[in-house]
């Protein structure tokens, strides 16, 4: 098995005795390769070399669709309806600013959306994640899809970790962590979503929106949002324009979020002064959940508005921001999290 793995590396890297150009895999080839990876094919050194080669080449939309499609078929997902929004996040978190998507998801849920967060705890020294914050404020991340379904149907908000359900993922994530770079496993974890879901994912800055959009379309998501938020998160910026891509009924449209259009005029992103970054992140989210005016509330309101718009609960972002602010300022978003904490 390990010997056959050399062929994949040579194909992707363009390596070999005679040299050559890197090749993109077809959807079926990518699916075959990722199935082999999840079945622990190749030595750890070979897997690391493959990840680096894919990072240097850049994964095509067909490769992302093939990888994610294979990984999805091995998983049992929580049950979602066609209006549920899945917020799929990275385990490589934010270093400079706190993740604010917990307050955003709570506000969107309190305003009527069903929100399934897919998250995990972060990698050491790679920043705080939404999963870290969920565990600190709400409780354990669900590993059982049935329990996540229960929380989602009863409360309208749940958080689970899809990769925890497939033992094949643990080696891939550990190798990626040892490499110390964002590689294809991190990208694919954000595409592990139920087929019917409306998918909200983050993307790093750069010319990646088209590739990500094509991959989501190939995976069957007619409605979705890709956001190049603060530090590659789903948090929109409140100091400058945020770029993104909207998938709506099979079409793709550029998205530009200008905070001034919604009455937000700030010189710095959401933050909270505390020497412990966990406490700082908790403080920033609690500021938003308590309805205190400032960058934290603005970030949470914009993030919630994206969820509400994607769920089809608001005709435009301005209306959605108003609904999100009401959920935050009234305390209903905070109450939603406390409901979950009470049943955890």
Short mmCIF file of C-alpha atoms in Angstrom, two decimals:
data_model
loop_
_atom_site.label_atom_id
_atom_site.label_comp_id
_atom_site.label_asym_id
_atom_site.label_seq_id
_atom_site.Cartn_x
_atom_site.Cartn_y
_atom_site.Cartn_z
CA UNK A 1 0.00 0.00 0.00
CA UNK A 2 2.78 2.43 0.91
CA UNK A 3 4.60 1.72 -2.38
CA UNK A 4 1.48 2.53 -4.43
CA UNK A 5 1.17 5.79 -2.56
CA UNK A 6 4.29 7.06 -4.34
CA UNK A 7 2.27 7.31 -7.55
CA UNK A 8 -0.14 9.79 -5.99
CA UNK A 9 2.71 11.99 -4.78
CA UNK A 10 4.44 11.96 -8.18
CA UNK A 11 1.17 12.74 -9.97
CA UNK A 12 0.37 15.73 -7.75
CA UNK A 13 3.90 17.10 -7.39
CA UNK A 14 5.10 16.44 -10.93
CA UNK A 15 8.09 14.64 -9.45
CA UNK A 16 9.95 11.65 -10.75
CA UNK A 17 13.21 10.96 -12.55
CA UNK A 18 12.24 12.90 -15.67
CA UNK A 19 10.49 15.69 -13.85
CA UNK A 20 7.12 16.93 -15.03
CA UNK A 21 4.28 19.28 -14.31
CA UNK A 22 1.94 18.88 -11.31
CA UNK A 23 -1.39 17.35 -12.24
CA UNK A 24 -4.88 17.99 -10.91
CA UNK A 25 -6.88 14.92 -9.95
CA UNK A 26 -10.36 14.21 -11.23
CA UNK A 27 -13.23 13.96 -8.74
CA UNK A 28 -13.07 10.17 -8.82
CA UNK A 29 -9.27 10.09 -8.44
CA UNK A 30 -9.45 12.51 -5.52
CA UNK A 31 -12.11 10.37 -3.88
CA UNK A 32 -9.98 7.26 -4.31
CA UNK A 33 -6.97 9.02 -2.79
CA UNK A 34 -8.85 10.35 0.22
CA UNK A 35 -10.41 6.96 0.88
CA UNK A 36 -6.88 5.55 0.95
CA UNK A 37 -5.76 8.31 3.32
CA UNK A 38 -8.64 7.65 5.71
CA UNK A 39 -7.77 3.94 5.59
CA UNK A 40 -4.22 4.85 6.70
CA UNK A 41 -2.45 4.25 3.39
CA UNK A 42 1.11 5.50 3.05
CA UNK A 43 3.73 6.17 5.68
CA UNK A 44 3.44 9.31 7.74
CA UNK A 45 6.33 10.83 5.79
CA UNK A 46 4.53 10.12 2.51
CA UNK A 47 1.30 11.63 3.78
CA UNK A 48 3.17 14.74 4.90
CA UNK A 49 4.83 15.01 1.48
CA UNK A 50 1.43 14.69 -0.20
CA UNK A 51 -0.06 17.46 1.96
CA UNK A 52 2.83 19.78 1.17
CA UNK A 53 2.58 19.01 -2.56
CA UNK A 54 -1.14 19.76 -2.56
CA UNK A 55 -0.53 23.00 -0.67
CA UNK A 56 2.16 24.11 -3.12
CA UNK A 57 0.08 23.20 -6.17
CA UNK A 58 -3.22 24.44 -4.78
CA UNK A 59 -6.20 22.11 -4.69
CA UNK A 60 -8.65 22.30 -7.58
CA UNK A 61 -12.41 22.38 -7.10
CA UNK A 62 -12.64 18.81 -8.43
CA UNK A 63 -10.08 17.66 -5.87
CA UNK A 64 -11.90 19.39 -3.01
CA UNK A 65 -15.21 17.90 -4.13
CA UNK A 66 -13.70 14.43 -4.45
CA UNK A 67 -11.96 14.57 -1.07
CA UNK A 68 -14.99 15.95 0.77
CA UNK A 69 -17.49 13.70 -0.99
CA UNK A 70 -15.61 10.59 0.07
CA UNK A 71 -15.17 11.83 3.63
CA UNK A 72 -18.88 12.67 3.87
CA UNK A 73 -19.98 9.20 2.81
CA UNK A 74 -18.17 7.70 5.78
CA UNK A 75 -20.01 9.88 8.31
CA UNK A 76 -23.42 9.95 9.94
CA UNK A 77 -24.57 13.56 10.22
CA UNK A 78 -27.12 15.18 12.51
CA UNK A 79 -30.51 15.48 10.84
CA UNK A 80 -31.09 18.90 9.30
CA UNK A 81 -33.91 20.37 7.26
CA UNK A 82 -33.49 22.44 4.12
CA UNK A 83 -33.40 25.72 6.06
CA UNK A 84 -30.72 24.74 8.58
CA UNK A 85 -27.48 26.70 8.30
CA UNK A 86 -24.25 24.82 8.99
CA UNK A 87 -21.43 27.08 10.19
CA UNK A 88 -18.30 25.09 9.35
CA UNK A 89 -15.12 26.35 11.00
CA UNK A 90 -11.41 25.66 11.14
CA UNK A 91 -9.42 24.15 13.98
CA UNK A 92 -6.70 26.67 13.15
CA UNK A 93 -8.10 29.61 15.05
CA UNK A 94 -7.63 33.35 15.46
CA UNK A 95 -4.44 34.69 17.00
CA UNK A 96 -4.96 38.46 17.19
CA UNK A 97 -8.71 38.78 17.72
CA UNK A 98 -11.32 36.68 19.55
CA UNK A 99 -13.66 34.40 17.60
CA UNK A 100 -17.10 36.04 17.67
CA UNK A 101 -19.18 33.42 15.85
CA UNK A 102 -20.59 32.02 19.09
CA UNK A 103 -22.49 35.25 19.75
CA UNK A 104 -23.43 35.41 16.06
CA UNK A 105 -24.83 31.88 16.01
CA UNK A 106 -26.75 32.44 19.26
CA UNK A 107 -28.27 35.66 17.89
CA UNK A 108 -29.26 34.02 14.61
CA UNK A 109 -30.81 31.09 16.46
CA UNK A 110 -32.73 33.42 18.78
CA UNK A 111 -34.01 35.27 15.70
CA UNK A 112 -35.46 32.06 14.26
CA UNK A 113 -32.68 30.23 12.39
CA UNK A 114 -31.61 26.67 13.05
CA UNK A 115 -27.82 26.70 13.31
CA UNK A 116 -25.49 23.71 13.42
CA UNK A 117 -21.93 24.68 14.30
CA UNK A 118 -19.21 22.30 13.17
CA UNK A 119 -16.09 22.97 15.22
CA UNK A 120 -13.28 21.45 17.22
CA UNK A 121 -10.77 22.58 19.77
CA UNK A 122 -7.77 24.37 18.38
CA UNK A 123 -4.24 23.27 17.65
CA UNK A 124 -1.67 24.42 20.24
CA UNK A 125 -0.23 27.85 19.36
CA UNK A 126 -2.59 28.18 16.37
CA UNK A 127 -5.16 30.50 17.92
CA UNK A 128 -8.56 30.20 19.54
CA UNK A 129 -11.37 28.45 17.72
CA UNK A 130 -15.13 28.57 17.96
CA UNK A 131 -14.92 25.08 19.45
CA UNK A 132 -12.64 26.33 22.24
CA UNK A 133 -15.12 29.06 23.08
CA UNK A 134 -18.13 26.73 22.94
CA UNK A 135 -16.49 24.41 25.47
CA UNK A 136 -15.68 27.30 27.79
CA UNK A 137 -19.06 29.04 27.71
CA UNK A 138 -21.58 26.31 26.87
CA UNK A 139 -20.10 22.87 27.51
CA UNK A 140 -18.69 19.84 25.67
CA UNK A 141 -18.85 19.69 21.88
CA UNK A 142 -21.21 16.93 20.82
CA UNK A 143 -19.57 13.89 19.28
CA UNK A 144 -22.80 11.98 18.78
CA UNK A 145 -24.84 13.11 15.74
CA UNK A 146 -28.10 11.96 17.37
CA UNK A 147 -27.53 14.18 20.40
CA UNK A 148 -26.57 17.09 18.15
CA UNK A 149 -29.84 16.53 16.24
CA UNK A 150 -31.72 16.58 19.53
CA UNK A 151 -30.16 19.90 20.57
CA UNK A 152 -30.78 21.37 17.14
CA UNK A 153 -34.46 20.43 17.03
CA UNK A 154 -35.17 21.38 20.65
CA UNK A 155 -33.13 24.58 20.99
CA UNK A 156 -32.34 25.56 17.41
CA UNK A 157 -28.58 25.56 18.03
CA UNK A 158 -26.01 22.79 18.36
CA UNK A 159 -22.27 22.21 18.05
CA UNK A 160 -20.59 19.00 17.01
CA UNK A 161 -17.28 17.73 15.63
CA UNK A 162 -17.70 15.57 12.50
CA UNK A 163 -14.11 14.34 12.31
CA UNK A 164 -14.40 12.76 15.76
CA UNK A 165 -16.76 10.15 14.31
CA UNK A 166 -14.23 8.73 11.81
CA UNK A 167 -11.03 7.22 13.30
CA UNK A 168 -9.26 7.70 9.97
CA UNK A 169 -9.20 11.46 10.53
CA UNK A 170 -7.07 11.39 13.65
CA UNK A 171 -3.83 10.51 11.86
CA UNK A 172 -4.42 13.08 9.12
CA UNK A 173 -5.06 15.89 11.61
CA UNK A 174 -2.04 14.93 13.70
CA UNK A 175 0.25 14.96 10.64
CA UNK A 176 -1.13 18.34 9.56
CA UNK A 177 -0.50 19.64 13.07
CA UNK A 178 3.09 18.39 13.00
CA UNK A 179 3.69 20.04 9.62
CA UNK A 180 2.57 23.32 11.17
CA UNK A 181 0.79 24.61 8.07
CA UNK A 182 -2.84 24.81 6.94
CA UNK A 183 -3.18 21.84 4.58
CA UNK A 184 -5.94 19.95 2.83
CA UNK A 185 -7.40 18.29 5.99
CA UNK A 186 -8.29 21.69 7.43
CA UNK A 187 -9.96 22.71 4.17
CA UNK A 188 -11.95 19.48 3.94
CA UNK A 189 -13.20 19.64 7.53
CA UNK A 190 -15.04 22.82 6.53
CA UNK A 191 -16.83 20.92 3.74
CA UNK A 192 -18.05 18.03 5.91
CA UNK A 193 -21.69 19.06 5.94
CA UNK A 194 -25.05 17.34 5.45
CA UNK A 195 -26.12 17.40 1.82
CA UNK A 196 -29.26 19.47 2.34
CA UNK A 197 -27.70 22.12 4.54
CA UNK A 198 -27.10 25.75 3.71
CA UNK A 199 -23.38 26.04 4.28
CA UNK A 200 -21.47 29.01 5.69
CA UNK A 201 -17.70 28.58 5.53
CA UNK A 202 -14.65 30.75 6.04
CA UNK A 203 -11.85 31.18 3.52
CA UNK A 204 -8.41 32.67 3.82
CA UNK A 205 -7.60 35.86 1.94
CA UNK A 206 -6.56 35.44 -1.69
CA UNK A 207 -8.04 34.28 -4.99
CA UNK A 208 -9.77 31.20 -3.58
CA UNK A 209 -13.45 32.15 -3.65
CA UNK A 210 -14.13 30.76 -7.11
CA UNK A 211 -12.53 27.39 -6.36
CA UNK A 212 -14.37 27.08 -3.05
CA UNK A 213 -17.66 28.05 -4.68
CA UNK A 214 -17.25 25.49 -7.46
CA UNK A 215 -16.45 22.79 -4.90
CA UNK A 216 -19.54 23.61 -2.82
CA UNK A 217 -21.68 23.59 -5.95
CA UNK A 218 -20.27 20.20 -6.98
CA UNK A 219 -21.13 18.88 -3.51
CA UNK A 220 -24.77 19.84 -4.02
CA UNK A 221 -25.06 23.04 -2.01
CA UNK A 222 -27.40 25.30 -3.97
CA UNK A 223 -27.30 27.88 -1.18
CA UNK A 224 -24.19 28.88 0.71
CA UNK A 225 -21.83 31.65 1.73
CA UNK A 226 -18.05 31.78 1.67
CA UNK A 227 -16.62 34.59 3.78
CA UNK A 228 -13.06 35.91 3.92
CA UNK A 229 -13.46 37.22 7.43
CA UNK A 230 -11.03 38.46 10.05
CA UNK A 231 -7.98 36.16 10.19
CA UNK A 232 -9.66 33.72 7.81
CA UNK A 233 -12.69 33.28 10.06
CA UNK A 234 -16.43 33.67 9.52
CA UNK A 235 -16.35 36.95 11.49
CA UNK A 236 -16.95 39.94 9.17
CA UNK A 237 -14.67 42.91 9.70
CA UNK A 238 -16.05 46.08 11.28
CA UNK A 239 -13.11 48.23 10.13
CA UNK A 240 -12.95 47.43 6.41
CA UNK A 241 -14.77 45.69 3.60
CA UNK A 242 -15.23 41.92 3.84
CA UNK A 243 -15.24 39.94 0.61
CA UNK A 244 -17.16 36.76 -0.01
CA UNK A 245 -19.19 34.69 -2.44
CA UNK A 246 -22.89 33.88 -2.34
CA UNK A 247 -24.37 30.67 -3.76
CA UNK A 248 -28.09 31.14 -4.28
CA UNK A 249 -30.34 28.69 -6.10
CA UNK A 250 -27.43 27.39 -8.15
CA UNK A 251 -25.99 30.80 -9.12
CA UNK A 252 -22.88 32.47 -7.69
CA UNK A 253 -22.60 36.17 -6.87
CA UNK A 254 -19.85 38.28 -5.32
CA UNK A 255 -20.52 39.53 -1.79
CA UNK A 256 -19.10 42.74 -0.35
CA UNK A 257 -19.87 43.78 3.23
CA UNK A 258 -19.08 47.40 4.03
CA UNK A 259 -19.59 48.03 7.77
CA UNK A 260 -20.45 51.71 7.23
CA UNK A 261 -23.50 50.63 5.22
CA UNK A 262 -24.97 49.27 8.46
CA UNK A 263 -24.02 52.18 10.70
CA UNK A 264 -20.80 50.66 12.06
CA UNK A 265 -17.83 53.03 12.23
CA UNK A 266 -14.93 51.54 14.19
CA UNK A 267 -11.16 51.85 14.04
CA UNK A 268 -10.41 48.42 15.51
CA UNK A 269 -11.87 44.94 15.45
CA UNK A 270 -13.72 43.32 18.34
CA UNK A 271 -11.53 42.68 21.36
CA UNK A 272 -11.47 42.58 25.15
CA UNK A 273 -8.60 43.52 27.44
CA UNK A 274 -7.45 40.49 29.40
CA UNK A 275 -4.05 38.78 29.64
CA UNK A 276 -5.67 35.35 29.21
CA UNK A 277 -6.91 35.03 25.63
CA UNK A 278 -9.65 32.57 26.60
CA UNK A 279 -11.02 35.11 29.05
CA UNK A 280 -10.58 37.87 26.48
CA UNK A 281 -12.61 35.91 23.93
CA UNK A 282 -15.27 35.11 26.50
CA UNK A 283 -15.42 38.77 27.51
CA UNK A 284 -15.83 39.99 23.93
CA UNK A 285 -18.64 37.53 23.24
CA UNK A 286 -20.37 38.37 26.51
CA UNK A 287 -20.20 42.08 25.63
CA UNK A 288 -22.07 41.30 22.44
CA UNK A 289 -24.53 38.97 24.19
CA UNK A 290 -25.25 41.67 26.78
CA UNK A 291 -26.04 44.13 24.01
CA UNK A 292 -23.21 46.55 24.80
CA UNK A 293 -22.47 48.90 21.92
CA UNK A 294 -19.06 48.47 20.36
CA UNK A 295 -17.07 46.41 17.85
CA UNK A 296 -18.03 43.12 19.50
CA UNK A 297 -21.76 43.76 19.12
CA UNK A 298 -21.26 44.98 15.56
CA UNK A 299 -19.23 41.89 14.59
CA UNK A 300 -21.76 39.53 16.16
CA UNK A 301 -24.67 41.33 14.49
CA UNK A 302 -23.05 41.18 11.05
CA UNK A 303 -22.16 37.51 11.49
CA UNK A 304 -25.69 36.67 12.62
CA UNK A 305 -27.11 38.64 9.70
CA UNK A 306 -25.21 36.43 7.26
CA UNK A 307 -26.75 33.35 8.88
CA UNK A 308 -30.25 34.82 8.82
CA UNK A 309 -29.90 35.88 5.19
CA UNK A 310 -28.62 32.43 4.23
CA UNK A 311 -31.50 30.78 6.10
CA UNK A 312 -33.95 32.83 4.03
CA UNK A 313 -35.30 34.66 7.09
CA UNK A 314 -34.49 38.18 5.89
CA UNK A 315 -34.91 39.79 2.49
CA UNK A 316 -31.59 41.63 2.71
CA UNK A 317 -28.59 42.10 5.00
CA UNK A 318 -29.83 45.39 6.43
CA UNK A 319 -33.04 43.74 7.64
CA UNK A 320 -31.05 40.81 8.98
CA UNK A 321 -28.71 43.12 10.93
CA UNK A 322 -31.75 44.69 12.57
CA UNK A 323 -33.09 41.28 13.60
CA UNK A 324 -29.68 40.25 14.94
CA UNK A 325 -29.31 43.43 16.99
CA UNK A 326 -32.74 42.87 18.51
CA UNK A 327 -31.77 39.32 19.53
CA UNK A 328 -28.55 40.55 21.13
CA UNK A 329 -29.91 43.69 22.82
CA UNK A 330 -33.00 41.94 24.19
CA UNK A 331 -30.94 39.20 25.84
CA UNK A 332 -32.65 36.41 23.88
CA UNK A 333 -29.35 35.35 22.26
CA UNK A 334 -27.72 34.97 25.67
CA UNK A 335 -30.75 33.05 26.92
CA UNK A 336 -30.42 30.66 23.97
CA UNK A 337 -26.87 29.71 25.07
CA UNK A 338 -27.97 29.29 28.66
CA UNK A 339 -30.70 26.90 27.50
CA UNK A 340 -28.03 24.72 25.93
CA UNK A 341 -25.80 24.98 28.97
CA UNK A 342 -28.69 23.85 31.11
CA UNK A 343 -29.23 20.62 29.16
CA UNK A 344 -25.51 19.88 28.59
#
